[in-house]
Amino acid sequence: MDDMAITKTKKNLPPFKNWPKVAPQIMCATSASWAMLCAGLVRGWSSSAIPQLTVQNNETLYLEQEEAVWLTSMPPLCAIFGSVLIAFPMEMYGRRLTLATISIPYIVGFYLMGLSYYINSTILLFVGRIATGLMIGASMLPSQIYVSECSSPRVRGALGSFTSTFISIGILIAYIIGAVVEWHIMCFLIGSLPIVLGVTMMLMPETPPWLFSRNHETQAKDALHRLRGKYTNIEVEFQRIKTNASSQLNNSSYAKILTSGHLMKPLLITMALMFFQQSSGITAILFYSASVFQDAGSSLDRFLSSIIIGVVQVVFTGLSVLLVDRFGRRVLLMVSGVLMAVSLGGLSAFIYVKNAWEELSEVDKSTGEESFDISSLGWIPLLCLISFMIAYSIGFGAVPPLIMGEVFPLEYRHRLGTISSAFSLACTFIVVQTFPEMSASLGLSCVYGIYAAWSLVAVLFVAFFLPETKGKTLEEINEIFGQPSVNEITSSADKLDGSEEDSQVHDPKPNCKIDSI
């Protein structure tokens, strides 16, 4: 079989077919994505804890409504600063060590929140919340970049979706634990999970591109061998990364971003995707999930409803791992946006009809006439939110962080990623902070209608402005936005051979067949 036939056959193979070659990359992606699981724990905590803290007759700390809103919205606000502060250590000390280190503030923050119950200190509760909020921002950029730089092109989409899957798992864990124990016990339980992040990351290799950027060529080659498998021929990929990294050293500055089209285009695209992700209202729904079900008129227990939503998000975010490299980024985002708009529009319509019907029922009571009990339709809000979560999980939940890790050039990856992450977190804070006030002034029906409208705008943006990055190397993606090719020969060789796990294997037995993924 000639080389072209082999290449064509390999492109039709499932991304995880050759387990020995892909397993090291899966282990790295899982370890790095554990940071996002910790971020999910922070997000899910408020849904279970805030209802307990705002009940006046509780036996624990009591928060006024304004304090509760600030405690809920504190993490995304602090995460803005966390995403900015993490850029320097990530570039100076590496992605691996940075991810291992951020496990410590996660543990300390959760434990401080738990201790606040025993010393009856609201201040200590806020201090712990601030610490964990900072780490949300510190987790986003290094975890996504670590996964992207460790993954080969054909599995990068699937592995890049791990971060979104793990944040969903973290939210679900917080929902489940919060439904069965008191909030302060939950702090100690979930505060122990970041230990896994610190331990596993110390066992993982550093990313080859970062090692090259620090002139550690031998270590970079060893790391690439660990990631691609012992008998895989890594020379083509090794030379490509080396050439690309060498040509981009010491050229980065924030001033150049504003004057370079190949930098501004991917930055604006990722910022737009992050805006549309948050303008769907997802963060408000997750942070206030228990209250959302109660206010929307659901007849199911609010904590049970939250757990159901969490399970749906985990399942379908995990499903996106299999879909993103099969159908591409654009298709998933457009399908996701349309379905989100339909789901939120349906929820908006139900709440509007429910409120109008309740007003008519009051009139009927005054006249003595019987009216239809709309509470029998309390399952509709849950159905709408489940369909919304499915739509969000397969597209706008998983794809924007993946694209952020793909489209930025190596020498600007930490700078552009910092700007994009900070903008995303700013949008998150605005949504969480304004949701209660908008609900009170405009009504839930109007708020969900606004979120639905933004989802439709997102579909148009993706259709007209987002290029497809499926199956492309990071260098090829940079060329889409106008960055000059580093080495035409290397690029041509890469297109012929594909990703390194698709390359021929140095088998000690010369008569054995070539093994492919």
mmCIF file of C-alpha atoms in Angstrom, residues 245-451:
data_model
loop_
_atom_site.group_PDB
_atom_site.id
_atom_site.type_symbol
_atom_site.label_atom_id
_atom_site.label_comp_id
_atom_site.label_asym_id
_atom_site.label_seq_id
_atom_site.Cartn_x
_atom_site.Cartn_y
_atom_site.Cartn_z
ATOM 1 C CA ALA A 245 9.473 27.638 18.227
ATOM 2 C CA SER A 246 12.915 28.902 17.172
ATOM 3 C CA SER A 247 11.464 31.413 14.726
ATOM 4 C CA GLN A 248 9.146 32.902 17.337
ATOM 5 C CA LEU A 249 11.450 33.442 20.299
ATOM 6 C CA ASN A 250 11.574 36.893 21.944
ATOM 7 C CA ASN A 251 9.307 38.535 19.377
ATOM 8 C CA SER A 252 6.161 38.990 21.446
ATOM 9 C CA SER A 253 4.752 42.210 22.868
ATOM 10 C CA TYR A 254 1.293 43.491 23.663
ATOM 11 C CA ALA A 255 1.833 46.464 21.325
ATOM 12 C CA LYS A 256 2.317 44.153 18.343
ATOM 13 C CA ILE A 257 -1.065 42.522 18.955
ATOM 14 C CA LEU A 258 -2.908 45.692 17.981
ATOM 15 C CA THR A 259 -0.966 46.099 14.739
ATOM 16 C CA SER A 260 -0.910 42.501 13.506
ATOM 17 C CA GLY A 261 -3.902 41.100 11.671
ATOM 18 C CA HIS A 262 -2.886 37.483 12.218
ATOM 19 C CA LEU A 263 -3.041 38.176 15.989
ATOM 20 C CA MET A 264 -6.140 40.367 16.184
ATOM 21 C CA LYS A 265 -8.306 38.056 14.067
ATOM 22 C CA PRO A 266 -8.030 34.975 16.315
ATOM 23 C CA LEU A 267 -8.261 37.170 19.427
ATOM 24 C CA LEU A 268 -11.481 38.844 18.302
ATOM 25 C CA ILE A 269 -12.970 35.515 17.230
ATOM 26 C CA THR A 270 -12.256 33.858 20.566
ATOM 27 C CA MET A 271 -13.537 36.869 22.499
ATOM 28 C CA ALA A 272 -16.737 36.815 20.459
ATOM 29 C CA LEU A 273 -17.221 33.095 21.111
ATOM 30 C CA MET A 274 -16.662 33.621 24.842
ATOM 31 C CA PHE A 275 -19.195 36.459 24.814
ATOM 32 C CA PHE A 276 -21.821 34.366 23.063
ATOM 33 C CA GLN A 277 -21.107 31.462 25.410
ATOM 34 C CA GLN A 278 -21.934 33.598 28.437
ATOM 35 C CA SER A 279 -24.742 35.613 26.824
ATOM 36 C CA SER A 280 -26.724 32.374 26.596
ATOM 37 C CA GLY A 281 -27.171 32.687 30.370
ATOM 38 C CA ILE A 282 -25.445 29.388 31.115
ATOM 39 C CA THR A 283 -23.505 30.645 34.126
ATOM 40 C CA ALA A 284 -26.559 32.201 35.757
ATOM 41 C CA ILE A 285 -28.455 28.938 35.296
ATOM 42 C CA LEU A 286 -25.606 26.897 36.820
ATOM 43 C CA PHE A 287 -24.882 29.259 39.720
ATOM 44 C CA TYR A 288 -28.562 29.710 40.611
ATOM 45 C CA SER A 289 -29.834 26.337 39.356
ATOM 46 C CA ALA A 290 -31.829 25.434 42.482
ATOM 47 C CA SER A 291 -33.491 28.858 42.565
ATOM 48 C CA VAL A 292 -34.038 28.867 38.796
ATOM 49 C CA PHE A 293 -36.201 25.740 38.961
ATOM 50 C CA GLN A 294 -38.224 27.081 41.867
ATOM 51 C CA ASP A 295 -38.795 30.481 40.238
ATOM 52 C CA ALA A 296 -39.641 28.924 36.859
ATOM 53 C CA GLY A 297 -42.459 26.900 38.431
ATOM 54 C CA SER A 298 -40.960 23.421 38.275
ATOM 55 C CA SER A 299 -42.884 20.848 40.318
ATOM 56 C CA LEU A 300 -39.772 18.732 41.000
ATOM 57 C CA ASP A 301 -37.486 19.125 43.999
ATOM 58 C CA ARG A 302 -35.031 21.919 43.165
ATOM 59 C CA PHE A 303 -31.934 20.004 44.295
ATOM 60 C CA LEU A 304 -32.995 16.902 42.368
ATOM 61 C CA SER A 305 -33.594 19.053 39.304
ATOM 62 C CA SER A 306 -30.100 20.531 39.648
ATOM 63 C CA ILE A 307 -28.577 17.055 39.809
ATOM 64 C CA ILE A 308 -30.498 15.981 36.710
ATOM 65 C CA ILE A 309 -29.176 19.018 34.848
ATOM 66 C CA GLY A 310 -25.657 18.234 36.061
ATOM 67 C CA VAL A 311 -25.880 14.633 34.831
ATOM 68 C CA VAL A 312 -27.150 15.773 31.432
ATOM 69 C CA GLN A 313 -24.314 18.280 31.119
ATOM 70 C CA VAL A 314 -21.660 15.676 31.955
ATOM 71 C CA VAL A 315 -23.073 13.076 29.551
ATOM 72 C CA PHE A 316 -23.415 15.391 26.563
ATOM 73 C CA THR A 317 -20.212 17.326 27.174
ATOM 74 C CA GLY A 318 -18.523 13.929 27.162
ATOM 75 C CA LEU A 319 -20.337 13.101 23.940
ATOM 76 C CA SER A 320 -18.889 16.236 22.349
ATOM 77 C CA VAL A 321 -15.455 14.613 22.720
ATOM 78 C CA LEU A 322 -16.520 12.113 20.048
ATOM 79 C CA LEU A 323 -18.378 14.630 17.885
ATOM 80 C CA VAL A 324 -15.972 17.563 17.648
ATOM 81 C CA ASP A 325 -13.445 15.803 15.380
ATOM 82 C CA ARG A 326 -16.126 14.042 13.370
ATOM 83 C CA PHE A 327 -18.371 16.964 12.434
ATOM 84 C CA GLY A 328 -16.029 19.893 13.037
ATOM 85 C CA ARG A 329 -16.232 22.977 15.221
ATOM 86 C CA ARG A 330 -18.516 25.090 13.035
ATOM 87 C CA VAL A 331 -21.300 22.529 12.652
ATOM 88 C CA LEU A 332 -21.462 21.783 16.378
ATOM 89 C CA LEU A 333 -21.563 25.480 17.266
ATOM 90 C CA MET A 334 -24.343 26.313 14.801
ATOM 91 C CA VAL A 335 -26.492 23.337 15.815
ATOM 92 C CA SER A 336 -25.855 24.197 19.463
ATOM 93 C CA GLY A 337 -26.861 27.837 19.004
ATOM 94 C CA VAL A 338 -30.123 27.023 17.229
ATOM 95 C CA LEU A 339 -31.179 24.430 19.811
ATOM 96 C CA MET A 340 -30.271 26.750 22.703
ATOM 97 C CA ALA A 341 -32.431 29.487 21.213
ATOM 98 C CA VAL A 342 -35.374 27.107 20.812
ATOM 99 C CA SER A 343 -35.040 25.785 24.368
ATOM 100 C CA LEU A 344 -34.705 29.196 25.992
ATOM 101 C CA GLY A 345 -37.520 30.547 23.839
ATOM 102 C CA GLY A 346 -39.748 27.697 25.008
ATOM 103 C CA LEU A 347 -38.869 28.367 28.648
ATOM 104 C CA SER A 348 -39.552 32.082 28.176
ATOM 105 C CA ALA A 349 -42.941 31.339 26.623
ATOM 106 C CA PHE A 350 -43.907 28.930 29.421
ATOM 107 C CA ILE A 351 -43.047 31.435 32.159
ATOM 108 C CA TYR A 352 -44.987 34.167 30.343
ATOM 109 C CA VAL A 353 -48.061 31.951 29.983
ATOM 110 C CA LYS A 354 -47.729 30.747 33.585
ATOM 111 C CA ASN A 355 -47.647 34.289 34.957
ATOM 112 C CA ALA A 356 -50.568 35.373 32.774
ATOM 113 C CA TRP A 357 -52.577 32.304 33.774
ATOM 114 C CA GLU A 358 -51.955 32.942 37.465
ATOM 115 C CA GLU A 359 -53.296 36.472 37.049
ATOM 116 C CA LEU A 360 -56.412 35.102 35.349
ATOM 117 C CA SER A 361 -56.781 32.535 38.129
ATOM 118 C CA GLU A 362 -56.944 35.312 40.688
ATOM 119 C CA VAL A 363 -59.831 36.856 38.752
ATOM 120 C CA ASP A 364 -61.551 33.459 38.517
ATOM 121 C CA LYS A 365 -61.263 33.006 42.276
ATOM 122 C CA SER A 366 -63.009 36.320 42.850
ATOM 123 C CA THR A 367 -65.902 35.199 40.646
ATOM 124 C CA GLY A 368 -66.044 31.703 42.080
ATOM 125 C CA GLU A 369 -65.211 29.941 38.801
ATOM 126 C CA GLU A 370 -62.799 27.013 38.658
ATOM 127 C CA SER A 371 -59.629 27.375 36.567
ATOM 128 C CA PHE A 372 -57.042 25.002 35.154
ATOM 129 C CA ASP A 373 -54.191 24.156 37.572
ATOM 130 C CA ILE A 374 -51.072 25.055 35.583
ATOM 131 C CA SER A 375 -48.847 23.479 38.227
ATOM 132 C CA SER A 376 -49.546 20.151 36.491
ATOM 133 C CA LEU A 377 -47.243 21.412 33.707
ATOM 134 C CA GLY A 378 -44.361 21.948 36.117
ATOM 135 C CA TRP A 379 -42.264 19.432 34.164
ATOM 136 C CA ILE A 380 -41.958 21.830 31.219
ATOM 137 C CA PRO A 381 -39.222 24.050 32.770
ATOM 138 C CA LEU A 382 -37.121 20.966 33.477
ATOM 139 C CA LEU A 383 -37.611 19.720 29.901
ATOM 140 C CA CYS A 384 -36.613 23.103 28.455
ATOM 141 C CA LEU A 385 -33.539 23.379 30.656
ATOM 142 C CA ILE A 386 -32.484 19.802 29.899
ATOM 143 C CA SER A 387 -32.729 20.451 26.157
ATOM 144 C CA PHE A 388 -30.855 23.736 26.638
ATOM 145 C CA MET A 389 -28.103 21.968 28.569
ATOM 146 C CA ILE A 390 -27.811 19.281 25.885
ATOM 147 C CA ALA A 391 -27.514 21.926 23.177
ATOM 148 C CA TYR A 392 -24.998 23.959 25.168
ATOM 149 C CA SER A 393 -22.862 20.958 26.120
ATOM 150 C CA ILE A 394 -22.311 19.645 22.596
ATOM 151 C CA GLY A 395 -21.319 23.015 21.168
ATOM 152 C CA PHE A 396 -20.853 26.288 23.033
ATOM 153 C CA GLY A 397 -19.847 24.511 26.212
ATOM 154 C CA ALA A 398 -16.980 22.506 24.725
ATOM 155 C CA VAL A 399 -15.836 24.215 21.519
ATOM 156 C CA PRO A 400 -14.876 27.827 22.500
ATOM 157 C CA PRO A 401 -12.222 26.755 25.056
ATOM 158 C CA LEU A 402 -10.891 24.271 22.499
ATOM 159 C CA ILE A 403 -10.600 26.962 19.835
ATOM 160 C CA MET A 404 -8.834 29.264 22.301
ATOM 161 C CA GLY A 405 -6.143 26.625 22.707
ATOM 162 C CA GLU A 406 -5.790 26.172 18.937
ATOM 163 C CA VAL A 407 -5.756 29.528 17.188
ATOM 164 C CA PHE A 408 -3.073 31.513 19.041
ATOM 165 C CA PRO A 409 0.572 31.452 17.810
ATOM 166 C CA LEU A 410 3.094 29.963 20.239
ATOM 167 C CA GLU A 411 4.921 33.164 21.177
ATOM 168 C CA TYR A 412 1.610 34.978 21.852
ATOM 169 C CA ARG A 413 -0.310 32.063 23.310
ATOM 170 C CA HIS A 414 0.000 33.208 26.923
ATOM 171 C CA ARG A 415 -0.712 36.872 26.140
ATOM 172 C CA LEU A 416 -3.690 36.335 23.849
ATOM 173 C CA GLY A 417 -5.004 33.549 26.069
ATOM 174 C CA THR A 418 -4.852 35.859 29.074
ATOM 175 C CA ILE A 419 -6.853 38.562 27.287
ATOM 176 C CA SER A 420 -9.441 36.076 26.021
ATOM 177 C CA SER A 421 -9.817 34.339 29.387
ATOM 178 C CA ALA A 422 -10.108 37.624 31.269
ATOM 179 C CA PHE A 423 -12.784 38.823 28.856
ATOM 180 C CA SER A 424 -14.711 35.574 29.224
ATOM 181 C CA LEU A 425 -14.607 35.814 33.011
ATOM 182 C CA ALA A 426 -15.686 39.449 32.897
ATOM 183 C CA CYS A 427 -18.725 38.378 30.864
ATOM 184 C CA THR A 428 -19.361 35.606 33.387
ATOM 185 C CA PHE A 429 -19.295 38.079 36.274
ATOM 186 C CA ILE A 430 -21.655 40.468 34.510
ATOM 187 C CA VAL A 431 -24.157 37.683 33.784
ATOM 188 C CA VAL A 432 -24.092 36.298 37.329
ATOM 189 C CA GLN A 433 -24.246 39.735 38.934
ATOM 190 C CA THR A 434 -27.063 41.083 36.759
ATOM 191 C CA PHE A 435 -29.270 37.981 36.614
ATOM 192 C CA PRO A 436 -31.109 38.563 39.941
ATOM 193 C CA GLU A 437 -31.680 42.249 39.214
ATOM 194 C CA MET A 438 -32.800 41.648 35.631
ATOM 195 C CA SER A 439 -35.153 38.898 36.795
ATOM 196 C CA ALA A 440 -36.705 41.233 39.360
ATOM 197 C CA SER A 441 -37.068 44.220 37.033
ATOM 198 C CA LEU A 442 -37.811 42.605 33.647
ATOM 199 C CA GLY A 443 -39.181 39.237 34.695
ATOM 200 C CA LEU A 444 -37.756 35.793 34.006
ATOM 201 C CA SER A 445 -39.677 35.483 30.752
ATOM 202 C CA CYS A 446 -37.975 38.542 29.283
ATOM 203 C CA VAL A 447 -34.534 37.530 30.586
ATOM 204 C CA TYR A 448 -34.679 34.091 28.956
ATOM 205 C CA GLY A 449 -35.984 35.694 25.780
ATOM 206 C CA ILE A 450 -32.901 37.928 25.672
ATOM 207 C CA TYR A 451 -30.628 34.919 26.166
#
